PDB file of C-alpha atoms in Angstrom:
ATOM      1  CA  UNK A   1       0.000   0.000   0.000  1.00 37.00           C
ATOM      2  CA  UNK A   2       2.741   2.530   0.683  1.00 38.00           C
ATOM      3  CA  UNK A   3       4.575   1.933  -2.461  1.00 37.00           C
ATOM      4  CA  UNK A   4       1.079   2.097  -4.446  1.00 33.00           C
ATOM      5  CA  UNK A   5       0.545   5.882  -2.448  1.00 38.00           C
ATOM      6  CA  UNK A   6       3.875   6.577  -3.394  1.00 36.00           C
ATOM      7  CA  UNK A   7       2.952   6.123  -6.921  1.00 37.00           C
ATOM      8  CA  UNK A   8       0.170   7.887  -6.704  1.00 38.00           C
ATOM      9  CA  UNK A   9       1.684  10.981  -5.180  1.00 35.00           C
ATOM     10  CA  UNK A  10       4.404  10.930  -8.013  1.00 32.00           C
ATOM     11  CA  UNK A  11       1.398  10.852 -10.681  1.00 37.00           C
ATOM     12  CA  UNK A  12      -0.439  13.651  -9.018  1.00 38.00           C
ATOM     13  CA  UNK A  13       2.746  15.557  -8.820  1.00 37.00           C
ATOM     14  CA  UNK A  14       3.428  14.908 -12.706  1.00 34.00           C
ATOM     15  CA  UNK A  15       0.001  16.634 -13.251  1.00 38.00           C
ATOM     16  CA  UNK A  16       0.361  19.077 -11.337  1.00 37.00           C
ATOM     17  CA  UNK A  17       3.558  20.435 -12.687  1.00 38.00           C
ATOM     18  CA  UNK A  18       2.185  19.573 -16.761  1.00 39.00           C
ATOM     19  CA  UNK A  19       2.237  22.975 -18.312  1.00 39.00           C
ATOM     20  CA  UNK A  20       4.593  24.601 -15.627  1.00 37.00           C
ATOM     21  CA  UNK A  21       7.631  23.819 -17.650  1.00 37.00           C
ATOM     22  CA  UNK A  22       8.936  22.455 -14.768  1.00 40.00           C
ATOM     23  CA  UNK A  23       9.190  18.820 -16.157  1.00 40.00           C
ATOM     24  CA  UNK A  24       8.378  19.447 -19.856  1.00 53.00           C
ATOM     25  CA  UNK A  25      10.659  21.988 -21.391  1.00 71.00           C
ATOM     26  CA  UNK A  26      12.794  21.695 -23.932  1.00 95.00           C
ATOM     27  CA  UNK A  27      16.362  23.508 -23.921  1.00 96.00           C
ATOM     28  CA  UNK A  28      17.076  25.365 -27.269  1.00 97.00           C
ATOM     29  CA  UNK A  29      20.737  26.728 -26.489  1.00 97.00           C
ATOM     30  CA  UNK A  30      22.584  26.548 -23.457  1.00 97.00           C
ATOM     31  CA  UNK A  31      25.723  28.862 -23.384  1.00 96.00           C
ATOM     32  CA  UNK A  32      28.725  27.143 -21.227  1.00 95.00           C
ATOM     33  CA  UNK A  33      31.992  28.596 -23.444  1.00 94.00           C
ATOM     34  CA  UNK A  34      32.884  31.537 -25.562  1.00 96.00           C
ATOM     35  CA  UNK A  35      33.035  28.910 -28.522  1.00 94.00           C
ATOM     36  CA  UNK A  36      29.321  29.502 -28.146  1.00 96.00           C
ATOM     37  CA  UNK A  37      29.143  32.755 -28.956  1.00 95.00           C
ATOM     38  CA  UNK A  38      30.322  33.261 -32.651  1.00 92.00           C
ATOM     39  CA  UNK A  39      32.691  36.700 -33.360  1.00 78.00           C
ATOM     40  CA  UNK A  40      32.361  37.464 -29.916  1.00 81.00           C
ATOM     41  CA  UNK A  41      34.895  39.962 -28.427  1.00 82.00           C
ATOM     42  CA  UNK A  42      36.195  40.890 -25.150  1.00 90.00           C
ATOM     43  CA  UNK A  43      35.207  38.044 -23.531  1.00 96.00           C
ATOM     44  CA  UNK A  44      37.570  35.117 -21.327  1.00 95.00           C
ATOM     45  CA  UNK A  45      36.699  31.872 -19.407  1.00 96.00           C
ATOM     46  CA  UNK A  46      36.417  31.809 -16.029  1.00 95.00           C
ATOM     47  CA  UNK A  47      37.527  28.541 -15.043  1.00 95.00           C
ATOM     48  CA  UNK A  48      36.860  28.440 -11.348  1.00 95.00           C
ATOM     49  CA  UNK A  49      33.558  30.157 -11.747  1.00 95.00           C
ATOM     50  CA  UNK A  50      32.687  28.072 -15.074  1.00 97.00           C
ATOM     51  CA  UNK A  51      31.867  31.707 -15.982  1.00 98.00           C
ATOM     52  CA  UNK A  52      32.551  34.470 -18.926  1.00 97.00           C
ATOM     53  CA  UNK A  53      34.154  37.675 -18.109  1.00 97.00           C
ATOM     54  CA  UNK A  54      33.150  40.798 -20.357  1.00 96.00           C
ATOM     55  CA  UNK A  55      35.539  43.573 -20.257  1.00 95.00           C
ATOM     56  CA  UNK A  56      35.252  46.746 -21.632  1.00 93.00           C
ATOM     57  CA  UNK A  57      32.630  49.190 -23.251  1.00 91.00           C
ATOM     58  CA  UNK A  58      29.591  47.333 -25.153  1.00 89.00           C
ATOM     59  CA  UNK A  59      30.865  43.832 -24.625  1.00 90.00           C
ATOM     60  CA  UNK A  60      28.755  42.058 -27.296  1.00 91.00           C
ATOM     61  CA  UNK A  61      27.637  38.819 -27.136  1.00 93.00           C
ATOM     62  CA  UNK A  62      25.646  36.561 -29.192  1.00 95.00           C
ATOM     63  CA  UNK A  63      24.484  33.063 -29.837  1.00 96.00           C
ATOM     64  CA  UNK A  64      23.599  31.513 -33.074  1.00 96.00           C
ATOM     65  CA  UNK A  65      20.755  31.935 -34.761  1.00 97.00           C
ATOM     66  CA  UNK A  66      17.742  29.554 -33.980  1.00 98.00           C
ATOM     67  CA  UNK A  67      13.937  29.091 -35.545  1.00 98.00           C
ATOM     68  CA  UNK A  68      11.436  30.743 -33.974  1.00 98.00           C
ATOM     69  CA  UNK A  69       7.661  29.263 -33.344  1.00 97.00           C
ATOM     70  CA  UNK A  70       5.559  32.146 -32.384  1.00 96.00           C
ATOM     71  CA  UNK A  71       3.425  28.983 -30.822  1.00 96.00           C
ATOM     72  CA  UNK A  72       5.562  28.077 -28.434  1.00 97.00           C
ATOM     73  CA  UNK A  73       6.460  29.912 -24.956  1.00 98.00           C
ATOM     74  CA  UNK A  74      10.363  30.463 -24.624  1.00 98.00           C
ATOM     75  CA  UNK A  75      12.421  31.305 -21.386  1.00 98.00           C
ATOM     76  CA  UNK A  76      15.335  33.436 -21.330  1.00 98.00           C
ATOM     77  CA  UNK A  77      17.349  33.282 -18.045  1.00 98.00           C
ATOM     78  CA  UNK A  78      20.988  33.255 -17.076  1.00 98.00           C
ATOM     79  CA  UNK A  79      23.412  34.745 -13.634  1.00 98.00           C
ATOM     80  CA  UNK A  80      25.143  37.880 -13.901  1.00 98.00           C
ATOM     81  CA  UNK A  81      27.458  39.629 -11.410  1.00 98.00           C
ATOM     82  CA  UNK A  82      30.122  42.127 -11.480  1.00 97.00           C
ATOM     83  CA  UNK A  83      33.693  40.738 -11.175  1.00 97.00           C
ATOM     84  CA  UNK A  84      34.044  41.029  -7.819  1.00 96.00           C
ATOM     85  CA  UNK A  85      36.311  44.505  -6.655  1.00 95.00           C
ATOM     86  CA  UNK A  86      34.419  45.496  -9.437  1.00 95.00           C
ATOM     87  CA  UNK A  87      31.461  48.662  -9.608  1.00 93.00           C
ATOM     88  CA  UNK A  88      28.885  46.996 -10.980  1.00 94.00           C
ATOM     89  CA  UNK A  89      27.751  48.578 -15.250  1.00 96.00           C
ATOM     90  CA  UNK A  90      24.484  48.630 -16.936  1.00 97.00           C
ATOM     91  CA  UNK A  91      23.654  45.585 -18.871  1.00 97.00           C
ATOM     92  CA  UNK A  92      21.011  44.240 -21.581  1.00 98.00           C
ATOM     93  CA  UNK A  93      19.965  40.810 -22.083  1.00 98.00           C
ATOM     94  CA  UNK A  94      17.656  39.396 -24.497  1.00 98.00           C
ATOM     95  CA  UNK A  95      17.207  38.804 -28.450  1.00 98.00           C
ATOM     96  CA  UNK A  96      17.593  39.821 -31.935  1.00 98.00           C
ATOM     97  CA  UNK A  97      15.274  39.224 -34.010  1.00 98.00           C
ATOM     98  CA  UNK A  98      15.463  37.696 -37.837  1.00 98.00           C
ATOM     99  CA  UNK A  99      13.679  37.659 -40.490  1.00 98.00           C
ATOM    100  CA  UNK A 100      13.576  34.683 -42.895  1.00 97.00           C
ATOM    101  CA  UNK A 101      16.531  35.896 -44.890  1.00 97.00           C
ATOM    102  CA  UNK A 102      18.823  36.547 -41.495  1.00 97.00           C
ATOM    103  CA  UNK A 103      18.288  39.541 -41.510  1.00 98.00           C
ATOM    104  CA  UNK A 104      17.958  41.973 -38.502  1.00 98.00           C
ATOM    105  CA  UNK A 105      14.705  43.395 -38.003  1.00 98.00           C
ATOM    106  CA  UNK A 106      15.109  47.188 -36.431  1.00 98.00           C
ATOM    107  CA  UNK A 107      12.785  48.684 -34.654  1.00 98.00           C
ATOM    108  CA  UNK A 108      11.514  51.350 -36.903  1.00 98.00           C
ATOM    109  CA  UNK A 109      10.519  48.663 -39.185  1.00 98.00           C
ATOM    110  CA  UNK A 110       7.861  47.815 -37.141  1.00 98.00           C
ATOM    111  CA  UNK A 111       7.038  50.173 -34.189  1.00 97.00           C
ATOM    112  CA  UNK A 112       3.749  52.019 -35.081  1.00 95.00           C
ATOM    113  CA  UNK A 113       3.438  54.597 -32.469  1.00 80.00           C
ATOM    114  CA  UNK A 114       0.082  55.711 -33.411  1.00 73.00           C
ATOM    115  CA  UNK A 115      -2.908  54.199 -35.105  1.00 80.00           C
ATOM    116  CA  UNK A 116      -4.228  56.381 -37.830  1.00 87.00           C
ATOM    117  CA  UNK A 117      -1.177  57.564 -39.206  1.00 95.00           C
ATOM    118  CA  UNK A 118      -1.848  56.361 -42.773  1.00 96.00           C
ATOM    119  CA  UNK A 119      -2.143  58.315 -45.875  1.00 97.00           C
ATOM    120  CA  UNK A 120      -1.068  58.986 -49.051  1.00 98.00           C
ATOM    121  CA  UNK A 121       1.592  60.790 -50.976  1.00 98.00           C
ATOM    122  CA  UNK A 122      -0.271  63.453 -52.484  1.00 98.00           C
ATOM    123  CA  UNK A 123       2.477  64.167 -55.088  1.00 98.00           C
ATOM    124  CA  UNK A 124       5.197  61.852 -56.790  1.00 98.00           C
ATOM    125  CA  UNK A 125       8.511  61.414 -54.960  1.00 98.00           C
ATOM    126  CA  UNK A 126      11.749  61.644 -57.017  1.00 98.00           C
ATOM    127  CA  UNK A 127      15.258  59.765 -55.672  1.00 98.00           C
ATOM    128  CA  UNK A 128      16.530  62.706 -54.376  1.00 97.00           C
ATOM    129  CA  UNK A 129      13.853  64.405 -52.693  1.00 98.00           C
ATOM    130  CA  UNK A 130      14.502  66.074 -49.714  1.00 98.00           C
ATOM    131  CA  UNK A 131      10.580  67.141 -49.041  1.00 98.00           C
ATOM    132  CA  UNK A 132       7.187  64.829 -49.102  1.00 98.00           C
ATOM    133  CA  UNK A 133       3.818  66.157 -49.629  1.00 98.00           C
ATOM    134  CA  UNK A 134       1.174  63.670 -48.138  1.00 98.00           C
ATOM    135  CA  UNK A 135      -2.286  64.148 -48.130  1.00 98.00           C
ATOM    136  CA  UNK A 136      -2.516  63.801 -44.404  1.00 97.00           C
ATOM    137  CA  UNK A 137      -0.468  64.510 -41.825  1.00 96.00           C
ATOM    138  CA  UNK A 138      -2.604  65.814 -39.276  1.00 95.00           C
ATOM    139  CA  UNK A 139      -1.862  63.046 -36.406  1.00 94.00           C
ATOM    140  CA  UNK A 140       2.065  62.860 -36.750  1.00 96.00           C
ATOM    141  CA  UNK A 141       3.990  63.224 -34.714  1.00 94.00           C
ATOM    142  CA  UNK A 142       6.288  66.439 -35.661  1.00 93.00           C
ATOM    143  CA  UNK A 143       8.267  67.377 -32.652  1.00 92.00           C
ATOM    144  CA  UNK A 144      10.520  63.741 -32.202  1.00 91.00           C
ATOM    145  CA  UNK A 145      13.791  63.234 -33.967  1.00 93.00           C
ATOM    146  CA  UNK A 146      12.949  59.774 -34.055  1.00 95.00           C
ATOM    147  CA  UNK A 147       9.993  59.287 -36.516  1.00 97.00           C
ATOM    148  CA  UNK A 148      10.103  57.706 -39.871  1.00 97.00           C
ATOM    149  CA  UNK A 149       7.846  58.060 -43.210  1.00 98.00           C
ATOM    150  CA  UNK A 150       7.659  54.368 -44.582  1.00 98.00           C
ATOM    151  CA  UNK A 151       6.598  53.900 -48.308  1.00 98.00           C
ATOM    152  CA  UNK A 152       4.308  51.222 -49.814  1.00 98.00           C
ATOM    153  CA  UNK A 153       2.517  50.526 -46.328  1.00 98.00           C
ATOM    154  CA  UNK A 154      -0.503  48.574 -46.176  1.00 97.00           C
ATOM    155  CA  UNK A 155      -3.783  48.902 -43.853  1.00 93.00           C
ATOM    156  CA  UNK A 156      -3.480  45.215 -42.228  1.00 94.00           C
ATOM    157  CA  UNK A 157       0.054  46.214 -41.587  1.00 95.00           C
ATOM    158  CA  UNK A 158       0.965  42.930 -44.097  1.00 96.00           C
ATOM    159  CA  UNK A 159       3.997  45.206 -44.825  1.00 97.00           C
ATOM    160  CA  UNK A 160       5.981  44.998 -41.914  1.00 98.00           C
ATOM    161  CA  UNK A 161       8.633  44.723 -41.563  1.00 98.00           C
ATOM    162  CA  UNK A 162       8.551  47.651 -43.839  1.00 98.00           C
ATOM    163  CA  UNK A 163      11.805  48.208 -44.722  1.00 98.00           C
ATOM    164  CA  UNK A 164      11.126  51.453 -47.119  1.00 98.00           C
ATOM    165  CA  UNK A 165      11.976  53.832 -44.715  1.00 98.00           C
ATOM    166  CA  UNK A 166      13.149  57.891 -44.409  1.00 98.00           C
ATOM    167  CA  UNK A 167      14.010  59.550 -41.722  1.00 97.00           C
ATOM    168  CA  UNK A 168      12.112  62.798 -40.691  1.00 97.00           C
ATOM    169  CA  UNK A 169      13.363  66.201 -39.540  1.00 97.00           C
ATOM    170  CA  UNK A 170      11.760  66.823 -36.311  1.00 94.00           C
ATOM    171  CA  UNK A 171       9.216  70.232 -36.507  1.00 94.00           C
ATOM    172  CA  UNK A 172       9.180  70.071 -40.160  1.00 96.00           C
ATOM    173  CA  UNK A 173       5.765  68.245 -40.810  1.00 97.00           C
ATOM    174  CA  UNK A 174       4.057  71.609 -41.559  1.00 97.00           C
ATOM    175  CA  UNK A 175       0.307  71.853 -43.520  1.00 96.00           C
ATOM    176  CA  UNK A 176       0.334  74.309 -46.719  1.00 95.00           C
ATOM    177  CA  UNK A 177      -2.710  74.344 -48.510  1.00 96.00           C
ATOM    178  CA  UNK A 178      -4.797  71.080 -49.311  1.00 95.00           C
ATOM    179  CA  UNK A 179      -1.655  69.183 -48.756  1.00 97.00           C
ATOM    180  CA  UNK A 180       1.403  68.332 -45.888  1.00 98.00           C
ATOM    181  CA  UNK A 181       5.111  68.926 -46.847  1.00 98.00           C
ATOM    182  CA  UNK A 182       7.377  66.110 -44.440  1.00 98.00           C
ATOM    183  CA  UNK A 183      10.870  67.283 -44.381  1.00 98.00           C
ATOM    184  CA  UNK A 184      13.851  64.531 -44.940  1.00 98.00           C
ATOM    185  CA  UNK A 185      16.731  63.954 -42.911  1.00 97.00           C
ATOM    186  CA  UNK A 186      18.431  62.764 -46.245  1.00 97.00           C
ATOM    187  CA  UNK A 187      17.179  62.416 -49.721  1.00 97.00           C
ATOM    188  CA  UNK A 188      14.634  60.049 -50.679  1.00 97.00           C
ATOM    189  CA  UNK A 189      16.416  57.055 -52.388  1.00 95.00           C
ATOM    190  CA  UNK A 190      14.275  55.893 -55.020  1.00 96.00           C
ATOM    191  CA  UNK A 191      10.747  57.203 -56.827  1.00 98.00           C
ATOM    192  CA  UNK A 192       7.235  56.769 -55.451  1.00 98.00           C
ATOM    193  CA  UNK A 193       3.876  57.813 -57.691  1.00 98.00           C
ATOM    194  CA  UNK A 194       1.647  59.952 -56.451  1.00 98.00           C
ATOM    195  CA  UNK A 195      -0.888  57.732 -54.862  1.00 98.00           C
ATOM    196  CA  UNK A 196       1.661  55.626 -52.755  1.00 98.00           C
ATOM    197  CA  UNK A 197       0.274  54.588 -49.482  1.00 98.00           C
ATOM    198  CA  UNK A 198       2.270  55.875 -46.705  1.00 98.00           C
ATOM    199  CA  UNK A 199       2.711  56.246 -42.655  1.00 97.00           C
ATOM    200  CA  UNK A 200       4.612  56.996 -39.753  1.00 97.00           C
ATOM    201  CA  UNK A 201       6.521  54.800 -37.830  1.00 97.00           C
ATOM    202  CA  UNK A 202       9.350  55.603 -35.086  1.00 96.00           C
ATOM    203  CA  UNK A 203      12.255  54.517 -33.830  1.00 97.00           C
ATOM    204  CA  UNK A 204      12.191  52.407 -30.510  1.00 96.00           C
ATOM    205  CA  UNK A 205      14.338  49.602 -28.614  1.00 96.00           C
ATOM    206  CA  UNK A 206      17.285  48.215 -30.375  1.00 96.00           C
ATOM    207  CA  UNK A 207      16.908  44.871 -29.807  1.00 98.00           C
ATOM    208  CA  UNK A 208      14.553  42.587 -27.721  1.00 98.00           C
ATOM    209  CA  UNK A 209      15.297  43.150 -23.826  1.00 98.00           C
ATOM    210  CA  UNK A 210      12.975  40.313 -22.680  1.00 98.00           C
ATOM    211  CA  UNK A 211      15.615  39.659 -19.395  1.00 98.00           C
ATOM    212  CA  UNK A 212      16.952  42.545 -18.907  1.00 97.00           C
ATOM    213  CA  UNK A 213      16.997  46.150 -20.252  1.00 97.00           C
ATOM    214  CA  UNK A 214      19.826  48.528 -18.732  1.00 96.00           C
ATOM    215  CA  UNK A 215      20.075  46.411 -15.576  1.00 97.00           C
ATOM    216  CA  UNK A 216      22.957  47.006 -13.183  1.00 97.00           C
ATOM    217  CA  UNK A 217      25.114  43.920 -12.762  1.00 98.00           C
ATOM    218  CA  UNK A 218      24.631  42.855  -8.973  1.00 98.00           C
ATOM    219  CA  UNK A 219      28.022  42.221  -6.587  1.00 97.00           C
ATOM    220  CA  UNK A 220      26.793  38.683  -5.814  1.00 98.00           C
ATOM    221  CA  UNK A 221      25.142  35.926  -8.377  1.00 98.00           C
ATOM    222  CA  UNK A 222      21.494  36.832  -9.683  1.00 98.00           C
ATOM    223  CA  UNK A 223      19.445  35.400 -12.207  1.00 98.00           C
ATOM    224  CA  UNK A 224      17.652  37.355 -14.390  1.00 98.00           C
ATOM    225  CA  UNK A 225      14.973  35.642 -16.872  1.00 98.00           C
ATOM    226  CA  UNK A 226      12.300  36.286 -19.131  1.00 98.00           C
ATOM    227  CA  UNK A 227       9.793  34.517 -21.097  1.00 98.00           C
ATOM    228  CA  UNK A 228       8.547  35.560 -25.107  1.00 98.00           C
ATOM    229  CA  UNK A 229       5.826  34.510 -26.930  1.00 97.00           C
ATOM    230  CA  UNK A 230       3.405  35.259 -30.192  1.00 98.00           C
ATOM    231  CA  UNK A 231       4.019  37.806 -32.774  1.00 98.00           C
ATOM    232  CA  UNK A 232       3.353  41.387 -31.888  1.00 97.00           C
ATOM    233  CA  UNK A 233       1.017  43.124 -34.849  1.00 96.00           C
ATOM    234  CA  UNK A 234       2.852  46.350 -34.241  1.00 96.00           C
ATOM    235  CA  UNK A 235       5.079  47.806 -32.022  1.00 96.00           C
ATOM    236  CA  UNK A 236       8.377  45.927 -30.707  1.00 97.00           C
ATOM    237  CA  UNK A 237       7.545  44.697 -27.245  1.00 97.00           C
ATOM    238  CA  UNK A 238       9.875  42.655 -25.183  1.00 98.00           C
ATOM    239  CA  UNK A 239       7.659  39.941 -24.460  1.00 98.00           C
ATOM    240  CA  UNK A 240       6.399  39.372 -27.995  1.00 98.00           C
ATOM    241  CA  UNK A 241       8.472  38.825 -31.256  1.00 98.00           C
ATOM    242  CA  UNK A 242       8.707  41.619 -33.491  1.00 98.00           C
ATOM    243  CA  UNK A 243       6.150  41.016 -36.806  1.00 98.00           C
ATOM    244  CA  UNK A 244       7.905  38.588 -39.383  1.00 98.00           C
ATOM    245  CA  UNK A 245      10.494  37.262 -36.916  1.00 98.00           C
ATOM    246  CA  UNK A 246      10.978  33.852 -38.074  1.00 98.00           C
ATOM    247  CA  UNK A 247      14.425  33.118 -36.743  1.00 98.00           C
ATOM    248  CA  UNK A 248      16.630  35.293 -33.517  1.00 98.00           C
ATOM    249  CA  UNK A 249      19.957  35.289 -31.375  1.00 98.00           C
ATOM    250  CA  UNK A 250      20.115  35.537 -28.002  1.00 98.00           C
ATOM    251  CA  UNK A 251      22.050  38.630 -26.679  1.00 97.00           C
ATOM    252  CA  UNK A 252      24.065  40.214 -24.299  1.00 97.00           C
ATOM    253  CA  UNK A 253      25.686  43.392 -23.876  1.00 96.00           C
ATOM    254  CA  UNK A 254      27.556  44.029 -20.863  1.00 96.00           C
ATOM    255  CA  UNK A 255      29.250  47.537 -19.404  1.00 96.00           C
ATOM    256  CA  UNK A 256      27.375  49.529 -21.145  1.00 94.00           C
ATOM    257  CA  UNK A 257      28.838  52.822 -21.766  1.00 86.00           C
ATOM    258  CA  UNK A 258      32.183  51.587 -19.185  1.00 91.00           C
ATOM    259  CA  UNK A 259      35.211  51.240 -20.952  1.00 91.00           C
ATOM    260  CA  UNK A 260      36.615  49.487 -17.757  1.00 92.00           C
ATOM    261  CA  UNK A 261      33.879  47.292 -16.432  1.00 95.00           C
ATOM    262  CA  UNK A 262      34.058  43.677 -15.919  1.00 96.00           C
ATOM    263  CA  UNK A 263      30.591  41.708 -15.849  1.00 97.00           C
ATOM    264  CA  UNK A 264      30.718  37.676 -15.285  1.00 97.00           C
ATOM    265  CA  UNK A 265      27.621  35.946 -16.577  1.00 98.00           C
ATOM    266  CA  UNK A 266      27.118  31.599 -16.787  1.00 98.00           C
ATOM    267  CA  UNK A 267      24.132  29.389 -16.769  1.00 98.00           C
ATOM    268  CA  UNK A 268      23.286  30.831 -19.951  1.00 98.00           C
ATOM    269  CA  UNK A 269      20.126  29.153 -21.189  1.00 98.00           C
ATOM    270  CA  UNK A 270      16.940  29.488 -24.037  1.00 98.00           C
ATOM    271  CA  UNK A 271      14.020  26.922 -23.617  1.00 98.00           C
ATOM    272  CA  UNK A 272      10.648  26.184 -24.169  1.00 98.00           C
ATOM    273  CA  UNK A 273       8.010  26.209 -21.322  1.00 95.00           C
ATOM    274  CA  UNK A 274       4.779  24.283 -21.854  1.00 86.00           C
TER     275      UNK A 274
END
């Protein structure tokens, strides 16, 4: 009898822990070694510790590239700590995210600030253009540095990530007459008819910073972890991947801004949670 209530405590533990990720997850990368962090700089083995030392200003680390299935849950965690004798620097943690191709998708690409934004140009653009005229332009935003105009958009946002993209001059959205001229930071690098759907998009986060976004590196050991999943529509959250992510790295970036900091990180791991 004990050994059957033994075995029926271990199945009503197994249930109870099914969809915890406890007993079900599935490691996607573990990081143990700089070997497994391709063109990785600034970084040594810490034997005793079975640890990596970062030295330096933007220490950059990153794994290799994985798939992504926006179905499944993923957990980001790993230990940090300055090198002890050490103040302890700013750090980021998290992912970049690919496209199909490999390529990195930025920010701007996809973060629509505001809804409503969309237009059209109300005149042909020429490669070289240094001013827009759009039909609409009454709900931009014209007093950030960090806005964008991005060409051949589409209503269901099927676009993104859109990378047609020009930077704006900040206060020089202005209305004259029936239509609004958009000032350009540079000139416009290829032709657009009249006609050509357009909106406004912004510059945000530079990468993913699902465990960690300008954290300061503790004295002692600390895990910090995160968990992703689903594609965002718009925007680029840290908890969702960024529309038309299909593969990412996971990243690190230690002392930032420091040009003498030391940060030790190990345990280094990406799974999947049920």
């Amino acid at each position: 009898m004990k050994e059957f209530s033994k075995c029926k405590w271990f199945a009503a533990a197994l249930a109870a822990t099914a969809g915890t990720g406890l007993l079900f997850g599935a490691e996607v990368i573990r990081i143990e070694k700089v070997a497994d962090l391709p063109g990785a700089k600034k970084l040594v083995e810490n034997a005793a510790e079975k640890s990596i030392t970062a030295s330096g200003r933007w220490a950059k680390a990153t794994s290799k590239p994985f798939p992504v299935d926006p179905a499944k849950k993923y957990k980001l965690s790993g230990k940090i700590r300055a090198v002890p004798g050490t103040v302890g620097e700013n750090f980021y943690f998290g992912f970049i995210p690919l496209d199909a191709k490999g390529r990195q998708i930025a920010s701007e690409q996809v973060n629509v600030k505001t809804k409503g934004t969309d237009t059209e140009l109300a005149a042909p653009v020429k490669a070289g253009d240094t001013v827009v005229k759009v039909k609409d332009a009454s709900k931009w935003d014209a007093a950030s540095p960090w806005f964008v105009i991005a060409f051949n958009t589409k209503d269901d946002y099927s676009d993104l990530p859109n990378r047609e993209l020009a930077q704006i001059v900040e206060k020089k959205i202005e209305k004259k007459g029936d239509v609004w001229e958009v000032t350009l930071k540079k000139p416009a690098a290829k032709d657009y008819p009249a006609g050509t759907k357009v909106r406004q998009q912004r510059y945000g986060a530079t990468y993913m910073y699902t465990a960690g976004a300008a954290k300061k590196a503790p004295a002692d050991w600390q895990e910090f972890s995160g968990v992703v999943q689903g594609i965002a529509p718009i925007g680029n959250p840290a908890r969702q991947w960024w529309n038309g992510t299909k593969q990412a790295q996971v990243l690190l970036i230690m002392n930032f801004e420091s040009k003498d900091g030391k940060t030790e990180f190990k345990d280094i791991v990406l799974e999947t949670i049920d």
